[in-house]
Amino acid sequence: MPVQIPDDSDFSAFKDQCLNQDGWTSRYNKGGVTVWCREEESSTVQKLKMRIICKDVTAETLYDVLHDTSYRKKWDTNMIDTYDIARLTVNADVGYYSWRCPSPLKNRDFVTMRSWLPLGNDYLIINYSVKHPQHPPKKEFVRAVSLLTGYLIQSNGASSSTLYYLTQMDPRGSLPKWVVNRVSQFVAPKAMRKIYKASQKYSDWKRKHNPGLKPWIYPEQNTLPSISVSELTVQRADSLENIDESSVSEEKTQHSDDEET
C-alpha cells in the first residue's frame, strides 16, 4: 500500500477527532489532565486521547519540545531510543522510536512517517507506521503499528496552551486487560504531566544547546538524507509478529517510575 503524505484535510480530520467527544469514554480527569478511551472493532487496537491544560507554557514552546529529539532524551524516561531517519518534504520525515514496557512484557518499537503543520493558532504533528527497507523489525523488540498518532496544540493566549494527544495503535500482542487500565489511569496522565514539566524547563535548556537550531521551523537547517515516498510502504499490522501476553499477571510485572500516581 503506497504511503501518502498528509494534506490539509488530513490535519483537519485529526483536529476534529481531538476536539470531538462523541463515542469517547472518560477514564481519568484529575489535576488538569483528562484521558478518554474509545472502543474499536478490533480488540487488538487501542485508541486513547488525552488533554492537558498548560497554564504557563506557550503553544510555540510545546511544539518545539515535541519536535526536539535531543531534548526528548532528557525527559522521556520510557524511551529507549529515538532518531530521525530521512526527510520526505519540508514538513515530513521518517523516524524511529522504541520504548520500555513493564517487565516481563516485551519492549515495543515503531518506524513512522511524521508530518507537521502550524495552522493559525494551532500546531499539529501526526504520524503513522511505515516500512523502511533499511529498518526492518529487530529481534529484541515487538514492532508495533501506529494507525494514527499525533498532537494538537492550541494557543490560549500569550502564555497558555492546551495539548491534546491522540493515539490509535496496534501493539501487536494480546495484552492483558490490566495493562490497558494501567495505561489510562497511570501511564498516560503521568506522560502528559511530564511533557508539561519538560516544556517549563525547555527555554533554559535550549539557550545552552544550539538555540538557533530548529529544523522543524527552518527546513534549510535539515541535514537528513532525502528519501522518496515511493521507497516506503504502509506498515500493515497483519504482516508483523503477533505475540500473546494476555496471561501475564500484574503481580509479575516491574513498573517504571512513570506508572506511579
PDB file of C-alpha atoms in Angstrom:
ATOM      1  CA  MET A   1       0.000   0.000   0.000  1.00  0.00           C
ATOM      2  CA  PRO A   2       1.534   3.349  -1.044  1.00  0.00           C
ATOM      3  CA  VAL A   3       2.426   5.964   1.547  1.00  0.00           C
ATOM      4  CA  GLN A   4       0.670   9.314   1.281  1.00  0.00           C
ATOM      5  CA  ILE A   5       1.926  12.464   2.950  1.00  0.00           C
ATOM      6  CA  PRO A   6      -0.946  14.062   4.901  1.00  0.00           C
ATOM      7  CA  ASP A   7      -2.617  17.099   3.329  1.00  0.00           C
ATOM      8  CA  ASP A   8      -4.660  19.875   4.953  1.00  0.00           C
ATOM      9  CA  SER A   9      -7.803  17.731   5.036  1.00  0.00           C
ATOM     10  CA  ASP A  10      -5.959  15.007   6.989  1.00  0.00           C
ATOM     11  CA  PHE A  11      -4.780  17.537   9.561  1.00  0.00           C
ATOM     12  CA  SER A  12      -8.305  18.970   9.846  1.00  0.00           C
ATOM     13  CA  ALA A  13      -9.769  15.492  10.341  1.00  0.00           C
ATOM     14  CA  PHE A  14      -7.213  14.776  13.074  1.00  0.00           C
ATOM     15  CA  LYS A  15      -8.070  18.052  14.808  1.00  0.00           C
ATOM     16  CA  ASP A  16     -11.767  17.146  14.709  1.00  0.00           C
ATOM     17  CA  GLN A  17     -11.027  13.787  16.361  1.00  0.00           C
ATOM     18  CA  CYS A  18      -9.144  15.558  19.146  1.00  0.00           C
ATOM     19  CA  LEU A  19     -11.944  18.031  19.847  1.00  0.00           C
ATOM     20  CA  ASN A  20     -14.998  15.794  19.293  1.00  0.00           C
ATOM     21  CA  GLN A  21     -16.088  13.782  22.355  1.00  0.00           C
ATOM     22  CA  ASP A  22     -18.735  11.626  20.636  1.00  0.00           C
ATOM     23  CA  GLY A  23     -18.040   7.929  21.209  1.00  0.00           C
ATOM     24  CA  TRP A  24     -15.280   8.566  23.749  1.00  0.00           C
ATOM     25  CA  THR A  25     -15.457   7.449  27.399  1.00  0.00           C
ATOM     26  CA  SER A  26     -13.675   9.466  30.085  1.00  0.00           C
ATOM     27  CA  ARG A  27     -11.365   7.222  32.153  1.00  0.00           C
ATOM     28  CA  TYR A  28      -9.416   9.847  34.104  1.00  0.00           C
ATOM     29  CA  ASN A  29      -9.970  13.507  34.982  1.00  0.00           C
ATOM     30  CA  LYS A  30      -7.727  14.996  37.642  1.00  0.00           C
ATOM     31  CA  GLY A  31      -5.288  17.881  38.063  1.00  0.00           C
ATOM     32  CA  GLY A  32      -5.885  19.413  34.636  1.00  0.00           C
ATOM     33  CA  VAL A  33      -5.418  16.089  32.778  1.00  0.00           C
ATOM     34  CA  THR A  34      -8.237  14.172  31.063  1.00  0.00           C
ATOM     35  CA  VAL A  35      -7.908  10.729  29.446  1.00  0.00           C
ATOM     36  CA  TRP A  36     -10.535   9.203  27.166  1.00  0.00           C
ATOM     37  CA  CYS A  37     -10.741   5.710  25.643  1.00  0.00           C
ATOM     38  CA  ARG A  38     -12.676   4.534  22.629  1.00  0.00           C
ATOM     39  CA  GLU A  39     -13.726   1.006  21.815  1.00  0.00           C
ATOM     40  CA  GLU A  40     -12.551  -0.219  18.428  1.00  0.00           C
ATOM     41  CA  GLU A  41     -13.973  -3.025  16.292  1.00  0.00           C
ATOM     42  CA  SER A  42     -10.653  -4.845  16.512  1.00  0.00           C
ATOM     43  CA  SER A  43      -9.867  -5.988  20.039  1.00  0.00           C
ATOM     44  CA  THR A  44      -6.133  -5.585  19.347  1.00  0.00           C
ATOM     45  CA  VAL A  45      -6.344  -1.865  18.519  1.00  0.00           C
ATOM     46  CA  GLN A  46      -6.059   0.571  21.429  1.00  0.00           C
ATOM     47  CA  LYS A  47      -7.410   4.104  20.976  1.00  0.00           C
ATOM     48  CA  LEU A  48      -6.644   6.757  23.607  1.00  0.00           C
ATOM     49  CA  LYS A  49      -6.985  10.519  23.751  1.00  0.00           C
ATOM     50  CA  MET A  50      -5.535  12.871  26.359  1.00  0.00           C
ATOM     51  CA  ARG A  51      -5.681  16.568  27.143  1.00  0.00           C
ATOM     52  CA  ILE A  52      -3.679  18.761  29.497  1.00  0.00           C
ATOM     53  CA  ILE A  53      -4.025  22.471  30.182  1.00  0.00           C
ATOM     54  CA  CYS A  54      -0.604  24.154  30.266  1.00  0.00           C
ATOM     55  CA  LYS A  55      -1.224  27.438  32.046  1.00  0.00           C
ATOM     56  CA  ASP A  56       2.268  28.936  31.757  1.00  0.00           C
ATOM     57  CA  VAL A  57       3.627  27.391  28.546  1.00  0.00           C
ATOM     58  CA  THR A  58       3.125  28.836  25.069  1.00  0.00           C
ATOM     59  CA  ALA A  59       1.932  26.736  22.148  1.00  0.00           C
ATOM     60  CA  GLU A  60       5.206  27.517  20.355  1.00  0.00           C
ATOM     61  CA  THR A  61       7.260  26.048  23.219  1.00  0.00           C
ATOM     62  CA  LEU A  62       5.175  22.859  23.346  1.00  0.00           C
ATOM     63  CA  TYR A  63       5.630  22.493  19.596  1.00  0.00           C
ATOM     64  CA  ASP A  64       9.412  22.828  19.928  1.00  0.00           C
ATOM     65  CA  VAL A  65       9.575  20.326  22.814  1.00  0.00           C
ATOM     66  CA  LEU A  66       7.654  17.674  20.874  1.00  0.00           C
ATOM     67  CA  HIS A  67       9.944  18.099  17.867  1.00  0.00           C
ATOM     68  CA  ASP A  68      13.309  18.323  19.607  1.00  0.00           C
ATOM     69  CA  THR A  69      14.682  14.752  19.764  1.00  0.00           C
ATOM     70  CA  SER A  70      17.818  15.899  21.601  1.00  0.00           C
ATOM     71  CA  TYR A  71      15.697  17.284  24.412  1.00  0.00           C
ATOM     72  CA  ARG A  72      13.359  14.283  24.435  1.00  0.00           C
ATOM     73  CA  LYS A  73      16.217  12.135  25.671  1.00  0.00           C
ATOM     74  CA  LYS A  74      16.286  14.333  28.799  1.00  0.00           C
ATOM     75  CA  TRP A  75      12.661  13.855  29.857  1.00  0.00           C
ATOM     76  CA  ASP A  76      11.119  10.784  28.178  1.00  0.00           C
ATOM     77  CA  THR A  77      12.271   8.079  30.606  1.00  0.00           C
ATOM     78  CA  ASN A  78      10.155   5.376  28.929  1.00  0.00           C
ATOM     79  CA  MET A  79      12.052   5.907  25.683  1.00  0.00           C
ATOM     80  CA  ILE A  80      14.870   3.509  24.844  1.00  0.00           C
ATOM     81  CA  ASP A  81      15.971   5.193  21.618  1.00  0.00           C
ATOM     82  CA  THR A  82      14.763   7.663  19.012  1.00  0.00           C
ATOM     83  CA  TYR A  83      16.318   9.071  15.855  1.00  0.00           C
ATOM     84  CA  ASP A  84      15.365  10.671  12.559  1.00  0.00           C
ATOM     85  CA  ILE A  85      15.996   8.505   9.503  1.00  0.00           C
ATOM     86  CA  ALA A  86      15.289  10.651   6.437  1.00  0.00           C
ATOM     87  CA  ARG A  87      13.286  13.621   5.216  1.00  0.00           C
ATOM     88  CA  LEU A  88      10.465  13.449   2.696  1.00  0.00           C
ATOM     89  CA  THR A  89       9.443  17.100   2.354  1.00  0.00           C
ATOM     90  CA  VAL A  90       9.971  20.352   4.275  1.00  0.00           C
ATOM     91  CA  ASN A  91       7.338  19.193   6.799  1.00  0.00           C
ATOM     92  CA  ALA A  92       7.543  15.393   6.715  1.00  0.00           C
ATOM     93  CA  ASP A  93      10.175  12.858   7.738  1.00  0.00           C
ATOM     94  CA  VAL A  94      10.683   9.232   8.754  1.00  0.00           C
ATOM     95  CA  GLY A  95      11.860   8.305  12.223  1.00  0.00           C
ATOM     96  CA  TYR A  96      12.406   5.510  14.738  1.00  0.00           C
ATOM     97  CA  TYR A  97      11.184   5.259  18.338  1.00  0.00           C
ATOM     98  CA  SER A  98      11.435   2.446  20.883  1.00  0.00           C
ATOM     99  CA  TRP A  99      10.020   2.367  24.378  1.00  0.00           C
ATOM    100  CA  ARG A 100      10.203   0.342  27.562  1.00  0.00           C
ATOM    101  CA  CYS A 101       7.195  -1.776  28.546  1.00  0.00           C
ATOM    102  CA  PRO A 102       6.641  -3.078  32.104  1.00  0.00           C
ATOM    103  CA  SER A 103       8.707  -6.258  32.552  1.00  0.00           C
ATOM    104  CA  PRO A 104       8.092  -9.099  31.600  1.00  0.00           C
ATOM    105  CA  LEU A 105       6.187  -7.634  28.619  1.00  0.00           C
ATOM    106  CA  LYS A 106       8.388  -7.231  25.553  1.00  0.00           C
ATOM    107  CA  ASN A 107       9.522  -3.749  24.600  1.00  0.00           C
ATOM    108  CA  ARG A 108       7.970  -2.132  21.512  1.00  0.00           C
ATOM    109  CA  ASP A 109       9.274  -0.018  18.648  1.00  0.00           C
ATOM    110  CA  PHE A 110       7.944   1.927  15.663  1.00  0.00           C
ATOM    111  CA  VAL A 111       9.104   3.263  12.331  1.00  0.00           C
ATOM    112  CA  THR A 112       6.781   6.121  11.396  1.00  0.00           C
ATOM    113  CA  MET A 113       6.234   8.812   8.833  1.00  0.00           C
ATOM    114  CA  ARG A 114       5.694  12.071  10.700  1.00  0.00           C
ATOM    115  CA  SER A 115       4.237  15.272   9.317  1.00  0.00           C
ATOM    116  CA  TRP A 116       3.623  18.630  10.963  1.00  0.00           C
ATOM    117  CA  LEU A 117       1.711  21.817  10.256  1.00  0.00           C
ATOM    118  CA  PRO A 118       1.287  25.184  12.024  1.00  0.00           C
ATOM    119  CA  LEU A 119      -2.320  26.241  11.355  1.00  0.00           C
ATOM    120  CA  GLY A 120      -3.294  29.682  12.661  1.00  0.00           C
ATOM    121  CA  ASN A 121      -3.140  29.440  16.458  1.00  0.00           C
ATOM    122  CA  ASP A 122      -2.874  25.643  16.262  1.00  0.00           C
ATOM    123  CA  TYR A 123       0.092  23.338  15.777  1.00  0.00           C
ATOM    124  CA  LEU A 124      -0.360  19.743  14.629  1.00  0.00           C
ATOM    125  CA  ILE A 125       2.013  16.772  14.461  1.00  0.00           C
ATOM    126  CA  ILE A 126       0.734  13.413  13.192  1.00  0.00           C
ATOM    127  CA  ASN A 127       2.329  10.080  12.293  1.00  0.00           C
ATOM    128  CA  TYR A 128       1.566   6.576  11.112  1.00  0.00           C
ATOM    129  CA  SER A 129       3.682   3.461  10.699  1.00  0.00           C
ATOM    130  CA  VAL A 130       5.627   2.767   7.524  1.00  0.00           C
ATOM    131  CA  LYS A 131       8.088   0.161   6.298  1.00  0.00           C
ATOM    132  CA  HIS A 132      11.568   1.433   5.502  1.00  0.00           C
ATOM    133  CA  PRO A 133      13.842  -1.016   3.637  1.00  0.00           C
ATOM    134  CA  GLN A 134      16.866  -0.298   5.864  1.00  0.00           C
ATOM    135  CA  HIS A 135      14.950  -0.509   9.154  1.00  0.00           C
ATOM    136  CA  PRO A 136      13.235  -3.904   9.440  1.00  0.00           C
ATOM    137  CA  PRO A 137      11.862  -5.274  12.748  1.00  0.00           C
ATOM    138  CA  LYS A 138      14.501  -6.042  15.400  1.00  0.00           C
ATOM    139  CA  LYS A 139      14.553  -9.324  17.281  1.00  0.00           C
ATOM    140  CA  GLU A 140      14.713  -7.652  20.705  1.00  0.00           C
ATOM    141  CA  PHE A 141      11.522  -5.609  20.080  1.00  0.00           C
ATOM    142  CA  VAL A 142       7.941  -6.193  19.036  1.00  0.00           C
ATOM    143  CA  ARG A 143       7.319  -3.904  16.049  1.00  0.00           C
ATOM    144  CA  ALA A 144       4.076  -2.105  16.943  1.00  0.00           C
ATOM    145  CA  VAL A 145       1.877  -0.225  14.481  1.00  0.00           C
ATOM    146  CA  SER A 146       0.680   3.365  14.726  1.00  0.00           C
ATOM    147  CA  LEU A 147      -2.513   3.604  12.688  1.00  0.00           C
ATOM    148  CA  LEU A 148      -2.744   7.296  13.577  1.00  0.00           C
ATOM    149  CA  THR A 149      -0.969   9.115  16.396  1.00  0.00           C
ATOM    150  CA  GLY A 150      -0.367  12.783  16.981  1.00  0.00           C
ATOM    151  CA  TYR A 151      -0.583  16.021  18.891  1.00  0.00           C
ATOM    152  CA  LEU A 152      -2.812  19.064  18.634  1.00  0.00           C
ATOM    153  CA  ILE A 153      -1.538  22.183  20.404  1.00  0.00           C
ATOM    154  CA  GLN A 154      -3.906  25.112  20.800  1.00  0.00           C
ATOM    155  CA  SER A 155      -2.902  28.566  21.978  1.00  0.00           C
ATOM    156  CA  ASN A 156      -4.967  30.007  24.819  1.00  0.00           C
ATOM    157  CA  GLY A 157      -3.361  33.425  24.714  1.00  0.00           C
ATOM    158  CA  ALA A 158       0.082  34.918  25.216  1.00  0.00           C
ATOM    159  CA  SER A 159       1.384  32.364  27.735  1.00  0.00           C
ATOM    160  CA  SER A 160      -1.065  29.476  27.940  1.00  0.00           C
ATOM    161  CA  SER A 161      -1.935  26.464  25.787  1.00  0.00           C
ATOM    162  CA  THR A 162      -3.818  23.184  25.616  1.00  0.00           C
ATOM    163  CA  LEU A 163      -2.171  19.960  24.454  1.00  0.00           C
ATOM    164  CA  TYR A 164      -4.114  17.023  23.015  1.00  0.00           C
ATOM    165  CA  TYR A 165      -2.509  13.651  22.340  1.00  0.00           C
ATOM    166  CA  LEU A 166      -4.402  11.013  20.371  1.00  0.00           C
ATOM    167  CA  THR A 167      -3.160   7.554  19.523  1.00  0.00           C
ATOM    168  CA  GLN A 168      -4.705   4.666  17.632  1.00  0.00           C
ATOM    169  CA  MET A 169      -2.244   1.819  17.713  1.00  0.00           C
ATOM    170  CA  ASP A 170      -1.888  -1.936  17.457  1.00  0.00           C
ATOM    171  CA  PRO A 171       0.730  -3.132  19.985  1.00  0.00           C
ATOM    172  CA  ARG A 172       0.964  -6.477  18.116  1.00  0.00           C
ATOM    173  CA  GLY A 173       0.129  -8.537  21.116  1.00  0.00           C
ATOM    174  CA  SER A 174      -2.843  -9.724  23.129  1.00  0.00           C
ATOM    175  CA  LEU A 175      -2.289  -7.514  26.139  1.00  0.00           C
ATOM    176  CA  PRO A 176      -3.955  -8.306  29.458  1.00  0.00           C
ATOM    177  CA  LYS A 177      -6.823  -6.029  30.482  1.00  0.00           C
ATOM    178  CA  TRP A 178      -4.871  -4.656  33.446  1.00  0.00           C
ATOM    179  CA  VAL A 179      -2.259  -3.203  31.069  1.00  0.00           C
ATOM    180  CA  VAL A 180      -4.904  -1.201  29.196  1.00  0.00           C
ATOM    181  CA  ASN A 181      -6.374   0.011  32.505  1.00  0.00           C
ATOM    182  CA  ARG A 182      -2.956   0.956  33.866  1.00  0.00           C
ATOM    183  CA  VAL A 183      -2.142   2.950  30.741  1.00  0.00           C
ATOM    184  CA  SER A 184      -5.312   5.037  31.015  1.00  0.00           C
ATOM    185  CA  GLN A 185      -5.135   5.514  34.798  1.00  0.00           C
ATOM    186  CA  PHE A 186      -1.411   5.927  35.436  1.00  0.00           C
ATOM    187  CA  VAL A 187       0.914   5.923  32.426  1.00  0.00           C
ATOM    188  CA  ALA A 188      -1.000   8.363  30.195  1.00  0.00           C
ATOM    189  CA  PRO A 189      -1.615  11.091  32.815  1.00  0.00           C
ATOM    190  CA  LYS A 190       1.986  10.880  34.019  1.00  0.00           C
ATOM    191  CA  ALA A 191       3.276  11.167  30.443  1.00  0.00           C
ATOM    192  CA  MET A 192       1.200  14.303  29.809  1.00  0.00           C
ATOM    193  CA  ARG A 193       2.417  15.926  33.025  1.00  0.00           C
ATOM    194  CA  LYS A 194       5.961  15.033  32.062  1.00  0.00           C
ATOM    195  CA  ILE A 195       5.614  16.882  28.743  1.00  0.00           C
ATOM    196  CA  TYR A 196       4.215  19.876  30.625  1.00  0.00           C
ATOM    197  CA  LYS A 197       7.110  19.930  33.111  1.00  0.00           C
ATOM    198  CA  ALA A 198       9.651  19.449  30.325  1.00  0.00           C
ATOM    199  CA  SER A 199       8.122  22.393  28.452  1.00  0.00           C
ATOM    200  CA  GLN A 200       8.523  24.635  31.503  1.00  0.00           C
ATOM    201  CA  LYS A 201      12.274  23.922  31.505  1.00  0.00           C
ATOM    202  CA  TYR A 202      12.860  23.913  27.746  1.00  0.00           C
ATOM    203  CA  SER A 203      13.737  27.585  27.205  1.00  0.00           C
ATOM    204  CA  ASP A 204      16.594  27.434  29.728  1.00  0.00           C
ATOM    205  CA  TRP A 205      17.874  24.158  28.259  1.00  0.00           C
ATOM    206  CA  LYS A 206      17.639  25.335  24.650  1.00  0.00           C
ATOM    207  CA  ARG A 207      19.535  28.533  25.431  1.00  0.00           C
ATOM    208  CA  LYS A 208      22.581  26.347  26.153  1.00  0.00           C
ATOM    209  CA  HIS A 209      22.082  23.763  23.379  1.00  0.00           C
ATOM    210  CA  ASN A 210      22.100  25.078  19.797  1.00  0.00           C
ATOM    211  CA  PRO A 211      19.494  27.789  20.470  1.00  0.00           C
ATOM    212  CA  GLY A 212      19.075  28.681  16.805  1.00  0.00           C
ATOM    213  CA  LEU A 213      18.732  25.083  15.570  1.00  0.00           C
ATOM    214  CA  LYS A 214      15.068  24.297  14.854  1.00  0.00           C
ATOM    215  CA  PRO A 215      14.835  22.434  11.540  1.00  0.00           C
ATOM    216  CA  TRP A 216      11.100  21.801  12.109  1.00  0.00           C
ATOM    217  CA  ILE A 217      10.669  25.576  11.693  1.00  0.00           C
ATOM    218  CA  TYR A 218      13.658  26.320   9.436  1.00  0.00           C
ATOM    219  CA  PRO A 219      13.810  23.474   6.873  1.00  0.00           C
ATOM    220  CA  GLU A 220      17.070  24.791   5.405  1.00  0.00           C
ATOM    221  CA  GLN A 221      18.728  23.568   8.629  1.00  0.00           C
ATOM    222  CA  ASN A 222      17.676  19.971   7.979  1.00  0.00           C
ATOM    223  CA  THR A 223      20.708  17.795   7.185  1.00  0.00           C
ATOM    224  CA  LEU A 224      18.869  14.460   6.958  1.00  0.00           C
ATOM    225  CA  PRO A 225      19.259  12.475   3.721  1.00  0.00           C
ATOM    226  CA  SER A 226      16.292  12.815   1.387  1.00  0.00           C
ATOM    227  CA  ILE A 227      14.085   9.854   0.563  1.00  0.00           C
ATOM    228  CA  SER A 228      11.290   9.463  -1.948  1.00  0.00           C
ATOM    229  CA  VAL A 229       7.869   8.480  -0.655  1.00  0.00           C
ATOM    230  CA  SER A 230       7.914   5.688  -3.254  1.00  0.00           C
ATOM    231  CA  GLU A 231      10.648   3.952  -1.218  1.00  0.00           C
ATOM    232  CA  LEU A 232       8.229   3.495   1.687  1.00  0.00           C
ATOM    233  CA  THR A 233       5.128   1.349   2.135  1.00  0.00           C
ATOM    234  CA  VAL A 234       2.436   1.458   4.806  1.00  0.00           C
ATOM    235  CA  GLN A 235       3.195  -0.956   7.652  1.00  0.00           C
ATOM    236  CA  ARG A 236       0.312  -3.403   7.834  1.00  0.00           C
ATOM    237  CA  ALA A 237      -0.238  -4.974  11.239  1.00  0.00           C
ATOM    238  CA  ASP A 238      -1.055  -8.410   9.857  1.00  0.00           C
ATOM    239  CA  SER A 239       2.414  -8.710   8.289  1.00  0.00           C
ATOM    240  CA  LEU A 240       4.123  -8.495  11.691  1.00  0.00           C
ATOM    241  CA  GLU A 241       4.650 -10.941  14.547  1.00  0.00           C
ATOM    242  CA  ASN A 242       1.708 -11.069  16.950  1.00  0.00           C
ATOM    243  CA  ILE A 243       2.502 -12.321  20.448  1.00  0.00           C
ATOM    244  CA  ASP A 244       0.172 -13.413  23.235  1.00  0.00           C
ATOM    245  CA  GLU A 245       0.943 -11.690  26.528  1.00  0.00           C
ATOM    246  CA  SER A 246      -2.610 -11.867  27.858  1.00  0.00           C
ATOM    247  CA  SER A 247      -1.677 -14.322  30.618  1.00  0.00           C
ATOM    248  CA  VAL A 248       0.953 -12.061  32.199  1.00  0.00           C
ATOM    249  CA  SER A 249      -0.241 -11.173  35.679  1.00  0.00           C
ATOM    250  CA  GLU A 250       0.167  -7.724  37.183  1.00  0.00           C
ATOM    251  CA  GLU A 251       1.976  -9.177  40.198  1.00  0.00           C
ATOM    252  CA  LYS A 252       4.818 -10.387  37.964  1.00  0.00           C
ATOM    253  CA  THR A 253       5.476  -7.037  36.368  1.00  0.00           C
ATOM    254  CA  GLN A 254       8.027  -4.419  37.260  1.00  0.00           C
ATOM    255  CA  HIS A 255       6.551  -0.957  36.794  1.00  0.00           C
ATOM    256  CA  SER A 256       8.640   2.044  35.877  1.00  0.00           C
ATOM    257  CA  ASP A 257       8.576   5.286  37.829  1.00  0.00           C
ATOM    258  CA  ASP A 258       6.274   6.721  35.176  1.00  0.00           C
ATOM    259  CA  GLU A 259       3.480   4.454  36.303  1.00  0.00           C
ATOM    260  CA  GLU A 260       3.202   5.808  39.809  1.00  0.00           C
ATOM    261  CA  THR A 261       0.392   8.234  40.615  1.00  0.00           C
TER     262      THR A 261
END
